[in-house]
Amino acid sequence: MRTGADAADGAALLFVLIMIKVLEHAPASAKATQTLTLNYDARTKARFMALTDQGLKLGVQLARGRTLRGGDKLLASEGTVIEVLARTETVSRVELSDSLLLARICYHLGNRHVPLEIGAGFCQFQHDHVLDDMVVGLGGQVEGVQAAFEPESGAYHSHAKGQNAHGHGSAHGHDHSHSHAHGHGHNHD
């Protein structure tokens, strides 16, 4: 410990020195002995420190660009398999039997690049009172609920459950761009 460092600095240093590195995903069939419960924002990060639900200290360093999903498995450097669980969090939920209105609401939320989970007769998004008001203005009703949040990963970023963006498990090169311009003639206010 450097001169003048306090106990908190020492605790952080000790945490880093004794943590287990996680650098890759494990096969879905691997048997997990640890679980790691994370909210959506934490599952979007490629590099972070965490404690498993059983108390194992982890330093996670995954390839960027993939969101962890509930049920994903991670492989620690010393062989431990960790199952990722989606933590319940506050989400705004819209349930409608009117599929056209639900589609319109999903369109407007997606047009604002909001992470959005879509299911049969419902959609949900991270709670935001401005978005809630927009949904009400479109004719929907919003309920704040506690739920695991597993939004759509996007057409060009769909790598959930071992699938690539083209819906199959085999990797291959791409000769097309996955980027898109945002100068498409509308605002996001």
PDB file of C-alpha atoms in Angstrom:
ATOM      1  CA  MET A   1       0.000   0.000   0.000  1.00  0.00           C
ATOM      2  CA  ARG A   2       1.336   3.428  -0.885  1.00  0.00           C
ATOM      3  CA  THR A   3       2.147   6.018   1.744  1.00  0.00           C
ATOM      4  CA  GLY A   4      -0.908   7.985   2.847  1.00  0.00           C
ATOM      5  CA  ALA A   5      -3.421   5.421   1.529  1.00  0.00           C
ATOM      6  CA  ASP A   6      -6.379   4.809   3.768  1.00  0.00           C
ATOM      7  CA  ALA A   7      -8.056   1.528   4.750  1.00  0.00           C
ATOM      8  CA  ALA A   8     -10.618   1.803   1.927  1.00  0.00           C
ATOM      9  CA  ASP A   9      -7.803   1.924  -0.640  1.00  0.00           C
ATOM     10  CA  GLY A  10      -6.245  -1.124   0.974  1.00  0.00           C
ATOM     11  CA  ALA A  11      -9.551  -3.020   0.892  1.00  0.00           C
ATOM     12  CA  ALA A  12      -9.976  -2.207  -2.805  1.00  0.00           C
ATOM     13  CA  LEU A  13      -6.420  -3.357  -3.527  1.00  0.00           C
ATOM     14  CA  LEU A  14      -6.973  -6.593  -1.586  1.00  0.00           C
ATOM     15  CA  PHE A  15     -10.202  -7.192  -3.550  1.00  0.00           C
ATOM     16  CA  VAL A  16      -8.311  -6.848  -6.836  1.00  0.00           C
ATOM     17  CA  LEU A  17      -5.486  -9.118  -5.693  1.00  0.00           C
ATOM     18  CA  ILE A  18      -7.720 -12.042  -4.672  1.00  0.00           C
ATOM     19  CA  MET A  19     -10.455 -11.894  -7.312  1.00  0.00           C
ATOM     20  CA  ILE A  20     -11.011 -14.602  -9.914  1.00  0.00           C
ATOM     21  CA  LYS A  21     -10.797 -13.541 -13.568  1.00  0.00           C
ATOM     22  CA  VAL A  22     -13.663 -14.275 -15.939  1.00  0.00           C
ATOM     23  CA  LEU A  23     -12.594 -13.900 -19.556  1.00  0.00           C
ATOM     24  CA  GLU A  24     -15.006 -16.034 -21.570  1.00  0.00           C
ATOM     25  CA  HIS A  25     -18.456 -17.543 -21.882  1.00  0.00           C
ATOM     26  CA  ALA A  26     -19.010 -21.162 -20.897  1.00  0.00           C
ATOM     27  CA  PRO A  27     -21.100 -23.599 -22.943  1.00  0.00           C
ATOM     28  CA  ALA A  28     -24.827 -23.510 -22.112  1.00  0.00           C
ATOM     29  CA  SER A  29     -24.566 -27.166 -21.047  1.00  0.00           C
ATOM     30  CA  ALA A  30     -21.884 -26.444 -18.406  1.00  0.00           C
ATOM     31  CA  LYS A  31     -22.959 -27.032 -14.794  1.00  0.00           C
ATOM     32  CA  ALA A  32     -22.726 -23.820 -12.777  1.00  0.00           C
ATOM     33  CA  THR A  33     -21.582 -23.837  -9.158  1.00  0.00           C
ATOM     34  CA  GLN A  34     -21.970 -20.066  -8.679  1.00  0.00           C
ATOM     35  CA  THR A  35     -24.627 -17.534  -9.683  1.00  0.00           C
ATOM     36  CA  LEU A  36     -24.210 -13.853 -10.480  1.00  0.00           C
ATOM     37  CA  THR A  37     -27.363 -11.719 -10.276  1.00  0.00           C
ATOM     38  CA  LEU A  38     -27.085  -8.480 -12.266  1.00  0.00           C
ATOM     39  CA  ASN A  39     -29.477  -5.759 -13.402  1.00  0.00           C
ATOM     40  CA  TYR A  40     -29.719  -4.880 -17.089  1.00  0.00           C
ATOM     41  CA  ASP A  41     -27.241  -1.968 -16.967  1.00  0.00           C
ATOM     42  CA  ALA A  42     -24.582  -4.173 -15.344  1.00  0.00           C
ATOM     43  CA  ARG A  43     -25.209  -6.927 -17.917  1.00  0.00           C
ATOM     44  CA  THR A  44     -24.378  -4.504 -20.752  1.00  0.00           C
ATOM     45  CA  LYS A  45     -20.849  -3.904 -19.464  1.00  0.00           C
ATOM     46  CA  ALA A  46     -17.909  -5.954 -20.727  1.00  0.00           C
ATOM     47  CA  ARG A  47     -15.576  -5.131 -17.845  1.00  0.00           C
ATOM     48  CA  PHE A  48     -16.586  -4.958 -14.194  1.00  0.00           C
ATOM     49  CA  MET A  49     -15.889  -6.310 -10.723  1.00  0.00           C
ATOM     50  CA  ALA A  50     -18.607  -8.198  -8.876  1.00  0.00           C
ATOM     51  CA  LEU A  51     -19.375 -10.673  -6.126  1.00  0.00           C
ATOM     52  CA  THR A  52     -21.250 -13.848  -6.983  1.00  0.00           C
ATOM     53  CA  ASP A  53     -24.338 -14.590  -4.921  1.00  0.00           C
ATOM     54  CA  GLN A  54     -22.154 -17.047  -2.998  1.00  0.00           C
ATOM     55  CA  GLY A  55     -19.429 -14.448  -2.297  1.00  0.00           C
ATOM     56  CA  LEU A  56     -16.767 -15.266  -4.915  1.00  0.00           C
ATOM     57  CA  LYS A  57     -14.946 -12.104  -6.045  1.00  0.00           C
ATOM     58  CA  LEU A  58     -14.861 -11.723  -9.837  1.00  0.00           C
ATOM     59  CA  GLY A  59     -13.043  -9.497 -12.277  1.00  0.00           C
ATOM     60  CA  VAL A  60     -15.033  -9.853 -15.494  1.00  0.00           C
ATOM     61  CA  GLN A  61     -13.291  -8.967 -18.771  1.00  0.00           C
ATOM     62  CA  LEU A  62     -15.401 -10.111 -21.716  1.00  0.00           C
ATOM     63  CA  ALA A  63     -15.331  -9.152 -25.372  1.00  0.00           C
ATOM     64  CA  ARG A  64     -17.273  -5.941 -25.965  1.00  0.00           C
ATOM     65  CA  GLY A  65     -20.569  -5.797 -27.810  1.00  0.00           C
ATOM     66  CA  ARG A  66     -22.583  -8.565 -26.178  1.00  0.00           C
ATOM     67  CA  THR A  67     -25.155  -8.121 -23.434  1.00  0.00           C
ATOM     68  CA  LEU A  68     -25.257 -10.854 -20.824  1.00  0.00           C
ATOM     69  CA  ARG A  69     -28.659 -12.563 -20.566  1.00  0.00           C
ATOM     70  CA  GLY A  70     -30.249 -14.423 -17.703  1.00  0.00           C
ATOM     71  CA  GLY A  71     -29.116 -18.031 -18.126  1.00  0.00           C
ATOM     72  CA  ASP A  72     -25.776 -17.210 -19.786  1.00  0.00           C
ATOM     73  CA  LYS A  73     -22.815 -19.067 -18.336  1.00  0.00           C
ATOM     74  CA  LEU A  74     -19.354 -17.645 -17.701  1.00  0.00           C
ATOM     75  CA  LEU A  75     -16.099 -19.518 -17.216  1.00  0.00           C
ATOM     76  CA  ALA A  76     -13.628 -18.304 -14.596  1.00  0.00           C
ATOM     77  CA  SER A  77      -9.887 -18.684 -15.159  1.00  0.00           C
ATOM     78  CA  GLU A  78      -9.651 -21.388 -12.485  1.00  0.00           C
ATOM     79  CA  GLY A  79     -12.552 -23.417 -13.960  1.00  0.00           C
ATOM     80  CA  THR A  80     -15.576 -22.242 -11.983  1.00  0.00           C
ATOM     81  CA  VAL A  81     -18.760 -21.914 -14.042  1.00  0.00           C
ATOM     82  CA  ILE A  82     -21.006 -18.998 -13.115  1.00  0.00           C
ATOM     83  CA  GLU A  83     -24.622 -18.665 -14.247  1.00  0.00           C
ATOM     84  CA  VAL A  84     -25.861 -15.119 -14.875  1.00  0.00           C
ATOM     85  CA  LEU A  85     -29.281 -14.289 -13.444  1.00  0.00           C
ATOM     86  CA  ALA A  86     -31.328 -11.229 -14.412  1.00  0.00           C
ATOM     87  CA  ARG A  87     -32.035  -9.160 -11.283  1.00  0.00           C
ATOM     88  CA  THR A  88     -35.530  -7.806 -10.833  1.00  0.00           C
ATOM     89  CA  GLU A  89     -35.639  -4.049 -11.258  1.00  0.00           C
ATOM     90  CA  THR A  90     -38.205  -1.307 -11.687  1.00  0.00           C
ATOM     91  CA  VAL A  91     -39.592  -1.336 -15.217  1.00  0.00           C
ATOM     92  CA  SER A  92     -42.516   0.369 -16.891  1.00  0.00           C
ATOM     93  CA  ARG A  93     -44.866  -2.283 -18.250  1.00  0.00           C
ATOM     94  CA  VAL A  94     -47.538  -1.752 -20.893  1.00  0.00           C
ATOM     95  CA  GLU A  95     -50.098  -4.549 -21.307  1.00  0.00           C
ATOM     96  CA  LEU A  96     -52.616  -4.287 -24.138  1.00  0.00           C
ATOM     97  CA  SER A  97     -55.013  -6.593 -25.935  1.00  0.00           C
ATOM     98  CA  ASP A  98     -55.061  -4.082 -28.833  1.00  0.00           C
ATOM     99  CA  SER A  99     -52.084  -5.358 -30.852  1.00  0.00           C
ATOM    100  CA  LEU A 100     -52.096  -2.354 -33.215  1.00  0.00           C
ATOM    101  CA  LEU A 101     -51.829   0.122 -30.318  1.00  0.00           C
ATOM    102  CA  LEU A 102     -49.100  -2.005 -28.722  1.00  0.00           C
ATOM    103  CA  ALA A 103     -47.216  -2.028 -32.034  1.00  0.00           C
ATOM    104  CA  ARG A 104     -47.515   1.782 -32.272  1.00  0.00           C
ATOM    105  CA  ILE A 105     -46.219   2.199 -28.723  1.00  0.00           C
ATOM    106  CA  CYS A 106     -43.292  -0.166 -29.427  1.00  0.00           C
ATOM    107  CA  TYR A 107     -42.523   1.753 -32.609  1.00  0.00           C
ATOM    108  CA  HIS A 108     -42.375   5.100 -30.802  1.00  0.00           C
ATOM    109  CA  LEU A 109     -40.257   3.704 -27.960  1.00  0.00           C
ATOM    110  CA  GLY A 110     -37.905   2.012 -30.430  1.00  0.00           C
ATOM    111  CA  ASN A 111     -37.700   5.215 -32.446  1.00  0.00           C
ATOM    112  CA  ARG A 112     -36.142   6.752 -29.333  1.00  0.00           C
ATOM    113  CA  HIS A 113     -33.597   3.901 -29.157  1.00  0.00           C
ATOM    114  CA  VAL A 114     -35.000   2.737 -25.812  1.00  0.00           C
ATOM    115  CA  PRO A 115     -34.036  -0.801 -24.793  1.00  0.00           C
ATOM    116  CA  LEU A 116     -37.395  -2.560 -25.028  1.00  0.00           C
ATOM    117  CA  GLU A 117     -38.600  -6.001 -24.033  1.00  0.00           C
ATOM    118  CA  ILE A 118     -41.507  -7.182 -26.160  1.00  0.00           C
ATOM    119  CA  GLY A 119     -43.731 -10.153 -25.364  1.00  0.00           C
ATOM    120  CA  ALA A 120     -47.194 -11.449 -26.218  1.00  0.00           C
ATOM    121  CA  GLY A 121     -49.523  -8.594 -25.300  1.00  0.00           C
ATOM    122  CA  PHE A 122     -46.943  -6.479 -23.469  1.00  0.00           C
ATOM    123  CA  CYS A 123     -43.786  -4.436 -23.647  1.00  0.00           C
ATOM    124  CA  GLN A 124     -41.591  -3.105 -20.867  1.00  0.00           C
ATOM    125  CA  PHE A 125     -38.730  -0.671 -20.574  1.00  0.00           C
ATOM    126  CA  GLN A 126     -36.552   0.825 -17.854  1.00  0.00           C
ATOM    127  CA  HIS A 127     -38.708   3.181 -15.852  1.00  0.00           C
ATOM    128  CA  ASP A 128     -38.660   6.757 -17.146  1.00  0.00           C
ATOM    129  CA  HIS A 129     -41.513   9.155 -16.341  1.00  0.00           C
ATOM    130  CA  VAL A 130     -41.096  11.028 -19.656  1.00  0.00           C
ATOM    131  CA  LEU A 131     -41.515   7.783 -21.612  1.00  0.00           C
ATOM    132  CA  ASP A 132     -44.406   6.764 -19.370  1.00  0.00           C
ATOM    133  CA  ASP A 133     -46.136  10.060 -20.229  1.00  0.00           C
ATOM    134  CA  MET A 134     -45.518   9.484 -23.945  1.00  0.00           C
ATOM    135  CA  VAL A 135     -47.107   6.013 -23.740  1.00  0.00           C
ATOM    136  CA  VAL A 136     -50.149   7.448 -21.943  1.00  0.00           C
ATOM    137  CA  GLY A 137     -50.376  10.182 -24.595  1.00  0.00           C
ATOM    138  CA  LEU A 138     -50.486   7.456 -27.264  1.00  0.00           C
ATOM    139  CA  GLY A 139     -53.409   5.774 -25.480  1.00  0.00           C
ATOM    140  CA  GLY A 140     -51.620   3.140 -23.399  1.00  0.00           C
ATOM    141  CA  GLN A 141     -51.504   2.573 -19.669  1.00  0.00           C
ATOM    142  CA  VAL A 142     -48.233   2.127 -17.795  1.00  0.00           C
ATOM    143  CA  GLU A 143     -47.689   0.182 -14.608  1.00  0.00           C
ATOM    144  CA  GLY A 144     -44.433   0.308 -12.656  1.00  0.00           C
ATOM    145  CA  VAL A 145     -43.472  -3.252 -11.735  1.00  0.00           C
ATOM    146  CA  GLN A 146     -40.522  -5.193 -10.394  1.00  0.00           C
ATOM    147  CA  ALA A 147     -39.375  -7.660 -13.057  1.00  0.00           C
ATOM    148  CA  ALA A 148     -36.298  -9.098 -14.696  1.00  0.00           C
ATOM    149  CA  PHE A 149     -35.548  -6.947 -17.762  1.00  0.00           C
ATOM    150  CA  GLU A 150     -34.454  -8.778 -20.921  1.00  0.00           C
ATOM    151  CA  PRO A 151     -34.850  -6.318 -23.819  1.00  0.00           C
ATOM    152  CA  GLU A 152     -34.504  -7.122 -27.497  1.00  0.00           C
ATOM    153  CA  SER A 153     -30.859  -7.125 -28.514  1.00  0.00           C
ATOM    154  CA  GLY A 154     -31.408  -5.555 -31.924  1.00  0.00           C
ATOM    155  CA  ALA A 155     -31.310  -6.921 -35.451  1.00  0.00           C
ATOM    156  CA  TYR A 156     -27.569  -6.390 -35.934  1.00  0.00           C
ATOM    157  CA  HIS A 157     -26.535  -7.113 -32.375  1.00  0.00           C
ATOM    158  CA  SER A 158     -28.447 -10.309 -31.712  1.00  0.00           C
ATOM    159  CA  HIS A 159     -25.977 -12.603 -29.995  1.00  0.00           C
ATOM    160  CA  ALA A 160     -28.267 -13.918 -27.284  1.00  0.00           C
ATOM    161  CA  LYS A 161     -28.038 -17.582 -26.319  1.00  0.00           C
ATOM    162  CA  GLY A 162     -25.086 -18.301 -28.618  1.00  0.00           C
ATOM    163  CA  GLN A 163     -26.767 -17.063 -31.793  1.00  0.00           C
ATOM    164  CA  ASN A 164     -25.175 -14.701 -34.238  1.00  0.00           C
ATOM    165  CA  ALA A 165     -26.933 -11.842 -36.008  1.00  0.00           C
ATOM    166  CA  HIS A 166     -28.177 -14.153 -38.737  1.00  0.00           C
ATOM    167  CA  GLY A 167     -29.953 -16.546 -36.368  1.00  0.00           C
ATOM    168  CA  HIS A 168     -27.599 -19.497 -36.361  1.00  0.00           C
ATOM    169  CA  GLY A 169     -24.683 -20.621 -34.278  1.00  0.00           C
ATOM    170  CA  SER A 170     -21.898 -20.787 -36.848  1.00  0.00           C
ATOM    171  CA  ALA A 171     -19.508 -17.884 -37.047  1.00  0.00           C
ATOM    172  CA  HIS A 172     -18.670 -16.349 -40.389  1.00  0.00           C
ATOM    173  CA  GLY A 173     -17.283 -13.150 -41.821  1.00  0.00           C
ATOM    174  CA  HIS A 174     -19.396 -10.194 -42.791  1.00  0.00           C
ATOM    175  CA  ASP A 175     -18.993  -8.099 -45.899  1.00  0.00           C
ATOM    176  CA  HIS A 176     -21.584  -5.556 -44.823  1.00  0.00           C
ATOM    177  CA  SER A 177     -21.646  -2.826 -42.219  1.00  0.00           C
ATOM    178  CA  HIS A 178     -23.562  -3.085 -38.955  1.00  0.00           C
ATOM    179  CA  SER A 179     -23.555   0.642 -38.381  1.00  0.00           C
ATOM    180  CA  HIS A 180     -26.319   3.035 -39.276  1.00  0.00           C
ATOM    181  CA  ALA A 181     -26.517   6.781 -39.521  1.00  0.00           C
ATOM    182  CA  HIS A 182     -28.757   8.754 -37.244  1.00  0.00           C
ATOM    183  CA  GLY A 183     -29.435  11.554 -39.731  1.00  0.00           C
ATOM    184  CA  HIS A 184     -32.747  10.002 -40.666  1.00  0.00           C
ATOM    185  CA  GLY A 185     -34.982  13.042 -40.514  1.00  0.00           C
ATOM    186  CA  HIS A 186     -36.601  12.926 -37.081  1.00  0.00           C
ATOM    187  CA  ASN A 187     -35.760  14.025 -33.603  1.00  0.00           C
ATOM    188  CA  HIS A 188     -35.696  12.049 -30.371  1.00  0.00           C
ATOM    189  CA  ASP A 189     -37.392  14.578 -28.087  1.00  0.00           C
TER     190      ASP A 189
END
